[in-house]
PDB file of C-alpha atoms in Angstrom:
ATOM      1  CA  PRO A   1       0.000   0.000   0.000  1.00  0.00           C
ATOM      2  CA  PHE A   2       1.014   3.584  -0.628  1.00  0.00           C
ATOM      3  CA  THR A   3       0.796   6.389   1.871  1.00  0.00           C
ATOM      4  CA  VAL A   4       0.014   9.898   0.689  1.00  0.00           C
ATOM      5  CA  ILE A   5       1.776  12.589   2.667  1.00  0.00           C
ATOM      6  CA  SER A   6      -0.099  15.877   2.702  1.00  0.00           C
ATOM      7  CA  GLY A   7       0.520  19.280   4.226  1.00  0.00           C
ATOM      8  CA  LEU A   8       4.118  19.582   3.014  1.00  0.00           C
ATOM      9  CA  LEU A   9       5.542  23.034   2.376  1.00  0.00           C
ATOM     10  CA  SER A  10       6.648  24.234  -1.062  1.00  0.00           C
ATOM     11  CA  ASN A  11      10.393  24.056  -1.843  1.00  0.00           C
ATOM     12  CA  THR A  12      11.264  22.354   1.445  1.00  0.00           C
ATOM     13  CA  ASN A  13      13.705  19.512   2.176  1.00  0.00           C
ATOM     14  CA  TYR A  14      12.258  16.492   3.972  1.00  0.00           C
ATOM     15  CA  GLU A  15      13.767  13.221   5.183  1.00  0.00           C
ATOM     16  CA  ILE A  16      11.387  10.285   4.853  1.00  0.00           C
ATOM     17  CA  GLY A  17      11.851   6.916   6.546  1.00  0.00           C
ATOM     18  CA  VAL A  18      10.630   3.712   4.886  1.00  0.00           C
ATOM     19  CA  GLN A  19      10.430   0.099   6.089  1.00  0.00           C
ATOM     20  CA  SER A  20       9.692  -2.803   3.776  1.00  0.00           C
ATOM     21  CA  VAL A  21       8.520  -5.055   6.603  1.00  0.00           C
ATOM     22  CA  CYS A  22       6.626  -3.606   9.511  1.00  0.00           C
ATOM     23  CA  GLY A  23       4.880  -6.305  11.526  1.00  0.00           C
ATOM     24  CA  GLU A  24       4.277  -7.045  15.162  1.00  0.00           C
ATOM     25  CA  GLU A  25       7.029  -9.657  15.323  1.00  0.00           C
ATOM     26  CA  THR A  26       9.242  -8.818  12.339  1.00  0.00           C
ATOM     27  CA  GLU A  27      10.651  -5.507  11.211  1.00  0.00           C
ATOM     28  CA  SER A  28      13.156  -4.557   8.552  1.00  0.00           C
ATOM     29  CA  ASP A  29      15.721  -1.798   8.872  1.00  0.00           C
ATOM     30  CA  TRP A  30      14.634   1.736   8.146  1.00  0.00           C
ATOM     31  CA  THR A  31      15.752   3.289   4.859  1.00  0.00           C
ATOM     32  CA  THR A  32      15.701   7.050   4.627  1.00  0.00           C
ATOM     33  CA  ILE A  33      15.456   9.207   1.544  1.00  0.00           C
ATOM     34  CA  ASN A  34      15.687  12.954   1.186  1.00  0.00           C
ATOM     35  CA  ILE A  35      13.267  14.821  -1.041  1.00  0.00           C
ATOM     36  CA  THR A  36      12.689  18.457  -1.875  1.00  0.00           C
ATOM     37  CA  THR A  37       9.128  19.433  -2.618  1.00  0.00           C
ATOM     38  CA  PRO A  38       8.615  21.404  -5.834  1.00  0.00           C
ATOM     39  CA  CYS A  39       8.055  25.148  -5.879  1.00  0.00           C
ATOM     40  CA  MET A  40       4.398  26.022  -6.025  1.00  0.00           C
ATOM     41  CA  PRO A  41       3.150  29.137  -7.844  1.00  0.00           C
ATOM     42  CA  ILE A  42       3.453  32.283  -5.741  1.00  0.00           C
ATOM     43  CA  GLU A  43       0.084  33.985  -5.344  1.00  0.00           C
ATOM     44  CA  ILE A  44       0.188  37.688  -6.159  1.00  0.00           C
ATOM     45  CA  THR A  45      -2.349  39.958  -4.465  1.00  0.00           C
ATOM     46  CA  SER A  46      -2.504  43.696  -3.808  1.00  0.00           C
ATOM     47  CA  GLU A  47      -1.274  42.901  -0.272  1.00  0.00           C
ATOM     48  CA  ASN A  48       1.309  40.322  -1.402  1.00  0.00           C
ATOM     49  CA  PRO A  49       3.670  41.531  -4.145  1.00  0.00           C
ATOM     50  CA  TYR A  50       6.621  39.411  -5.218  1.00  0.00           C
ATOM     51  CA  VAL A  51       9.981  41.191  -4.790  1.00  0.00           C
ATOM     52  CA  GLU A  52      13.511  40.000  -5.613  1.00  0.00           C
ATOM     53  CA  GLY A  53      16.633  42.130  -5.175  1.00  0.00           C
ATOM     54  CA  PHE A  54      19.284  39.394  -5.659  1.00  0.00           C
ATOM     55  CA  GLU A  55      20.832  40.075  -2.249  1.00  0.00           C
ATOM     56  CA  GLY A  56      20.688  36.483  -0.997  1.00  0.00           C
ATOM     57  CA  ALA A  57      23.717  34.270  -0.495  1.00  0.00           C
ATOM     58  CA  ASP A  58      22.592  31.865  -3.230  1.00  0.00           C
ATOM     59  CA  PHE A  59      22.302  32.617  -6.905  1.00  0.00           C
ATOM     60  CA  VAL A  60      19.854  31.793  -8.330  1.00  0.00           C
ATOM     61  CA  PRO A  61      17.253  32.863  -5.760  1.00  0.00           C
ATOM     62  CA  VAL A  62      14.842  30.306  -4.308  1.00  0.00           C
ATOM     63  CA  CYS A  63      12.512  28.874  -6.975  1.00  0.00           C
ATOM     64  CA  TRP A  64      14.308  30.733  -9.795  1.00  0.00           C
ATOM     65  CA  SER A  65      16.231  28.838 -12.474  1.00  0.00           C
ATOM     66  CA  LYS A  66      18.591  29.680 -15.291  1.00  0.00           C
ATOM     67  CA  GLU A  67      19.462  28.272 -18.682  1.00  0.00           C
ATOM     68  CA  ASP A  68      23.062  29.070 -19.568  1.00  0.00           C
ATOM     69  CA  ASN A  69      25.334  28.135 -22.468  1.00  0.00           C
ATOM     70  CA  ASP A  70      28.768  26.505 -22.451  1.00  0.00           C
ATOM     71  CA  TYR A  71      30.617  29.820 -22.092  1.00  0.00           C
ATOM     72  CA  TYR A  72      28.486  32.370 -20.263  1.00  0.00           C
ATOM     73  CA  ALA A  73      25.897  32.295 -17.515  1.00  0.00           C
ATOM     74  CA  TRP A  74      23.564  34.471 -15.544  1.00  0.00           C
ATOM     75  CA  GLU A  75      25.395  35.214 -12.298  1.00  0.00           C
ATOM     76  CA  SER A  76      25.332  37.376  -9.211  1.00  0.00           C
ATOM     77  CA  SER A  77      27.379  40.543  -9.627  1.00  0.00           C
ATOM     78  CA  ASN A  78      28.498  43.300  -7.273  1.00  0.00           C
ATOM     79  CA  ASN A  79      29.808  45.473 -10.140  1.00  0.00           C
ATOM     80  CA  GLN A  80      26.468  47.271 -10.435  1.00  0.00           C
ATOM     81  CA  ALA A  81      23.389  47.338  -8.219  1.00  0.00           C
ATOM     82  CA  HIS A  82      20.300  49.510  -8.308  1.00  0.00           C
ATOM     83  CA  THR A  83      19.822  49.038  -4.569  1.00  0.00           C
ATOM     84  CA  GLY A  84      21.820  46.946  -2.138  1.00  0.00           C
ATOM     85  CA  THR A  85      25.126  45.501  -3.281  1.00  0.00           C
ATOM     86  CA  THR A  86      24.314  42.876  -5.944  1.00  0.00           C
ATOM     87  CA  SER A  87      22.275  42.304  -9.077  1.00  0.00           C
ATOM     88  CA  ALA A  88      21.805  39.587 -11.706  1.00  0.00           C
ATOM     89  CA  TYR A  89      24.172  39.869 -14.670  1.00  0.00           C
ATOM     90  CA  SER A  90      24.714  38.336 -18.082  1.00  0.00           C
ATOM     91  CA  GLY A  91      26.787  39.378 -21.047  1.00  0.00           C
ATOM     92  CA  PHE A  92      28.938  38.772 -24.091  1.00  0.00           C
ATOM     93  CA  TYR A  93      27.675  35.594 -25.806  1.00  0.00           C
ATOM     94  CA  GLY A  94      24.651  33.381 -26.177  1.00  0.00           C
ATOM     95  CA  ASP A  95      20.924  33.077 -25.742  1.00  0.00           C
ATOM     96  CA  ILE A  96      20.514  32.574 -21.997  1.00  0.00           C
ATOM     97  CA  TYR A  97      17.526  32.782 -19.684  1.00  0.00           C
ATOM     98  CA  LEU A  98      16.922  33.780 -16.078  1.00  0.00           C
ATOM     99  CA  ASN A  99      13.553  32.299 -15.062  1.00  0.00           C
ATOM    100  CA  MET A 100      11.357  33.629 -12.284  1.00  0.00           C
ATOM    101  CA  PRO A 101       9.241  31.306 -10.121  1.00  0.00           C
ATOM    102  CA  ALA A 102       5.727  30.531 -11.316  1.00  0.00           C
ATOM    103  CA  LEU A 103       3.334  33.330 -10.341  1.00  0.00           C
ATOM    104  CA  SER A 104      -0.425  33.052  -9.844  1.00  0.00           C
ATOM    105  CA  LEU A 105      -1.870  36.391 -10.970  1.00  0.00           C
ATOM    106  CA  PRO A 106      -5.083  37.878  -9.547  1.00  0.00           C
ATOM    107  CA  ALA A 107      -8.191  39.182 -11.309  1.00  0.00           C
ATOM    108  CA  ASN A 108      -7.076  42.801 -10.977  1.00  0.00           C
ATOM    109  CA  PRO A 109      -4.276  43.512 -13.477  1.00  0.00           C
ATOM    110  CA  ALA A 110      -0.747  42.923 -12.241  1.00  0.00           C
ATOM    111  CA  GLN A 111       2.460  44.484 -13.481  1.00  0.00           C
ATOM    112  CA  LEU A 112       6.121  43.537 -13.668  1.00  0.00           C
ATOM    113  CA  THR A 113       8.650  46.207 -12.703  1.00  0.00           C
ATOM    114  CA  PHE A 114      12.426  45.859 -12.832  1.00  0.00           C
ATOM    115  CA  TRP A 115      15.539  47.993 -13.123  1.00  0.00           C
ATOM    116  CA  SER A 116      18.271  47.352 -15.680  1.00  0.00           C
ATOM    117  CA  TYR A 117      21.700  48.710 -16.519  1.00  0.00           C
ATOM    118  CA  ASN A 118      23.746  47.973 -19.643  1.00  0.00           C
ATOM    119  CA  THR A 119      27.494  48.119 -20.179  1.00  0.00           C
ATOM    120  CA  TRP A 120      28.812  48.746 -23.699  1.00  0.00           C
ATOM    121  CA  PRO A 121      25.442  50.027 -24.990  1.00  0.00           C
ATOM    122  CA  ASP A 122      26.950  50.658 -28.451  1.00  0.00           C
ATOM    123  CA  ASP A 123      27.414  46.871 -28.717  1.00  0.00           C
ATOM    124  CA  TYR A 124      23.794  46.152 -27.726  1.00  0.00           C
ATOM    125  CA  ASP A 125      22.334  42.999 -29.255  1.00  0.00           C
ATOM    126  CA  LYS A 126      19.083  42.130 -27.415  1.00  0.00           C
ATOM    127  CA  ASN A 127      17.482  42.048 -23.963  1.00  0.00           C
ATOM    128  CA  SER A 128      13.950  40.762 -23.624  1.00  0.00           C
ATOM    129  CA  VAL A 129      11.293  39.640 -21.197  1.00  0.00           C
ATOM    130  CA  MET A 130       9.401  36.495 -22.125  1.00  0.00           C
ATOM    131  CA  ILE A 131       6.161  35.100 -20.666  1.00  0.00           C
ATOM    132  CA  SER A 132       4.425  31.728 -20.761  1.00  0.00           C
ATOM    133  CA  THR A 133       1.285  30.198 -19.303  1.00  0.00           C
ATOM    134  CA  ASP A 134       2.553  26.615 -19.592  1.00  0.00           C
ATOM    135  CA  GLY A 135       6.272  27.003 -18.814  1.00  0.00           C
ATOM    136  CA  ILE A 136       7.155  25.728 -22.297  1.00  0.00           C
ATOM    137  CA  ASN A 137       5.921  28.119 -24.993  1.00  0.00           C
ATOM    138  CA  TYR A 138       7.139  31.680 -24.401  1.00  0.00           C
ATOM    139  CA  THR A 139       6.090  34.984 -25.969  1.00  0.00           C
ATOM    140  CA  GLU A 140       8.211  38.120 -25.954  1.00  0.00           C
ATOM    141  CA  ILE A 141       6.475  40.989 -24.122  1.00  0.00           C
ATOM    142  CA  TRP A 142       9.329  43.514 -23.973  1.00  0.00           C
ATOM    143  CA  SER A 143      12.557  44.252 -25.827  1.00  0.00           C
ATOM    144  CA  PRO A 144      14.083  47.731 -26.209  1.00  0.00           C
ATOM    145  CA  THR A 145      15.620  48.819 -29.504  1.00  0.00           C
ATOM    146  CA  SER A 146      18.446  50.575 -27.664  1.00  0.00           C
ATOM    147  CA  VAL A 147      19.834  50.700 -24.120  1.00  0.00           C
ATOM    148  CA  SER A 148      21.883  53.089 -22.009  1.00  0.00           C
ATOM    149  CA  GLN A 149      24.584  52.861 -19.377  1.00  0.00           C
ATOM    150  CA  THR A 150      22.309  54.143 -16.592  1.00  0.00           C
ATOM    151  CA  TRP A 151      19.801  52.401 -14.346  1.00  0.00           C
ATOM    152  CA  GLU A 152      16.408  52.447 -16.075  1.00  0.00           C
ATOM    153  CA  LYS A 153      13.051  51.377 -14.653  1.00  0.00           C
ATOM    154  CA  THR A 154      10.778  49.236 -16.819  1.00  0.00           C
ATOM    155  CA  THR A 155       7.112  48.541 -16.045  1.00  0.00           C
ATOM    156  CA  ILE A 156       5.216  45.948 -18.083  1.00  0.00           C
ATOM    157  CA  SER A 157       1.472  45.383 -17.780  1.00  0.00           C
ATOM    158  CA  LEU A 158       0.417  41.789 -17.222  1.00  0.00           C
ATOM    159  CA  SER A 159      -3.278  42.583 -17.727  1.00  0.00           C
ATOM    160  CA  ALA A 160      -3.571  39.997 -20.518  1.00  0.00           C
ATOM    161  CA  TYR A 161      -2.774  37.290 -17.954  1.00  0.00           C
ATOM    162  CA  THR A 162      -5.285  37.949 -15.145  1.00  0.00           C
ATOM    163  CA  ASN A 163      -6.364  34.846 -13.192  1.00  0.00           C
ATOM    164  CA  GLN A 164      -3.578  32.774 -14.771  1.00  0.00           C
ATOM    165  CA  THR A 165      -0.335  31.203 -13.629  1.00  0.00           C
ATOM    166  CA  VAL A 166       2.563  32.685 -15.574  1.00  0.00           C
ATOM    167  CA  TYR A 167       6.248  31.975 -16.029  1.00  0.00           C
ATOM    168  CA  ILE A 168       8.434  35.025 -16.722  1.00  0.00           C
ATOM    169  CA  ALA A 169      11.998  34.893 -18.061  1.00  0.00           C
ATOM    170  CA  PHE A 170      14.690  37.508 -18.663  1.00  0.00           C
ATOM    171  CA  LYS A 171      16.444  36.590 -21.914  1.00  0.00           C
ATOM    172  CA  TYR A 172      19.881  37.865 -22.890  1.00  0.00           C
ATOM    173  CA  GLU A 173      21.039  37.528 -26.512  1.00  0.00           C
ATOM    174  CA  GLY A 174      24.472  38.521 -27.684  1.00  0.00           C
ATOM    175  CA  ASP A 175      27.476  37.751 -29.849  1.00  0.00           C
ATOM    176  CA  ASN A 176      30.475  39.613 -28.402  1.00  0.00           C
ATOM    177  CA  ALA A 177      27.906  42.130 -27.212  1.00  0.00           C
ATOM    178  CA  HIS A 178      26.810  44.286 -24.266  1.00  0.00           C
ATOM    179  CA  GLY A 179      26.399  43.321 -20.607  1.00  0.00           C
ATOM    180  CA  TRP A 180      22.976  43.409 -18.894  1.00  0.00           C
ATOM    181  CA  TYR A 181      22.345  43.898 -15.159  1.00  0.00           C
ATOM    182  CA  VAL A 182      18.845  43.294 -13.727  1.00  0.00           C
ATOM    183  CA  ASP A 183      17.811  44.307 -10.196  1.00  0.00           C
ATOM    184  CA  ASP A 184      14.803  44.984  -7.972  1.00  0.00           C
ATOM    185  CA  VAL A 185      12.277  42.784  -9.779  1.00  0.00           C
ATOM    186  CA  THR A 186       8.701  43.240  -8.545  1.00  0.00           C
ATOM    187  CA  VAL A 187       5.380  41.709  -9.618  1.00  0.00           C
ATOM    188  CA  GLU A 188       2.438  43.419  -7.966  1.00  0.00           C
ATOM    189  CA  ALA A 189      -1.253  44.009  -8.372  1.00  0.00           C
ATOM    190  CA  PRO A 190      -1.832  47.644  -7.459  1.00  0.00           C
ATOM    191  CA  SER A 191      -5.147  48.187  -5.672  1.00  0.00           C
TER     192      SER A 191
END
């Protein structure tokens, strides 16, 4: 028989003990396994915005992921920061993604806000923000035609995605190109 364990927390490590024989007179040795529960979508409300400033000890932040290439990767950087001391950074070569956790958006329209800074803006190739409702098929919802070497705030409406779970990714594209810093990412549903 199988036992269903309920009430576990999202993105939490658990140690589970298992016995193959558990009788009144005979018992087998315990075997333990460690599992980590998957990240569940983060519910966005007017009282509960999602905020990430990349100041944690680990990069990528909890429930984020990244898709790098063989040469370059999204990484934590203390070369530039909008606030605090660190930001997310990518540059030079490749098509690489920095993926936010799944977000459950409310009925009132939400918005994504982030700050970005670009080194070598004359060598700009492409920065973009992608969105998906299934975590597989992404659509571009933002990409500037030019960038500057100053911190710039970007706000993107997510009104087309009310009452849906979305997956948002920051995509860097370059071939011996610019560098892109991202900081102070917020998804909120203003009241």
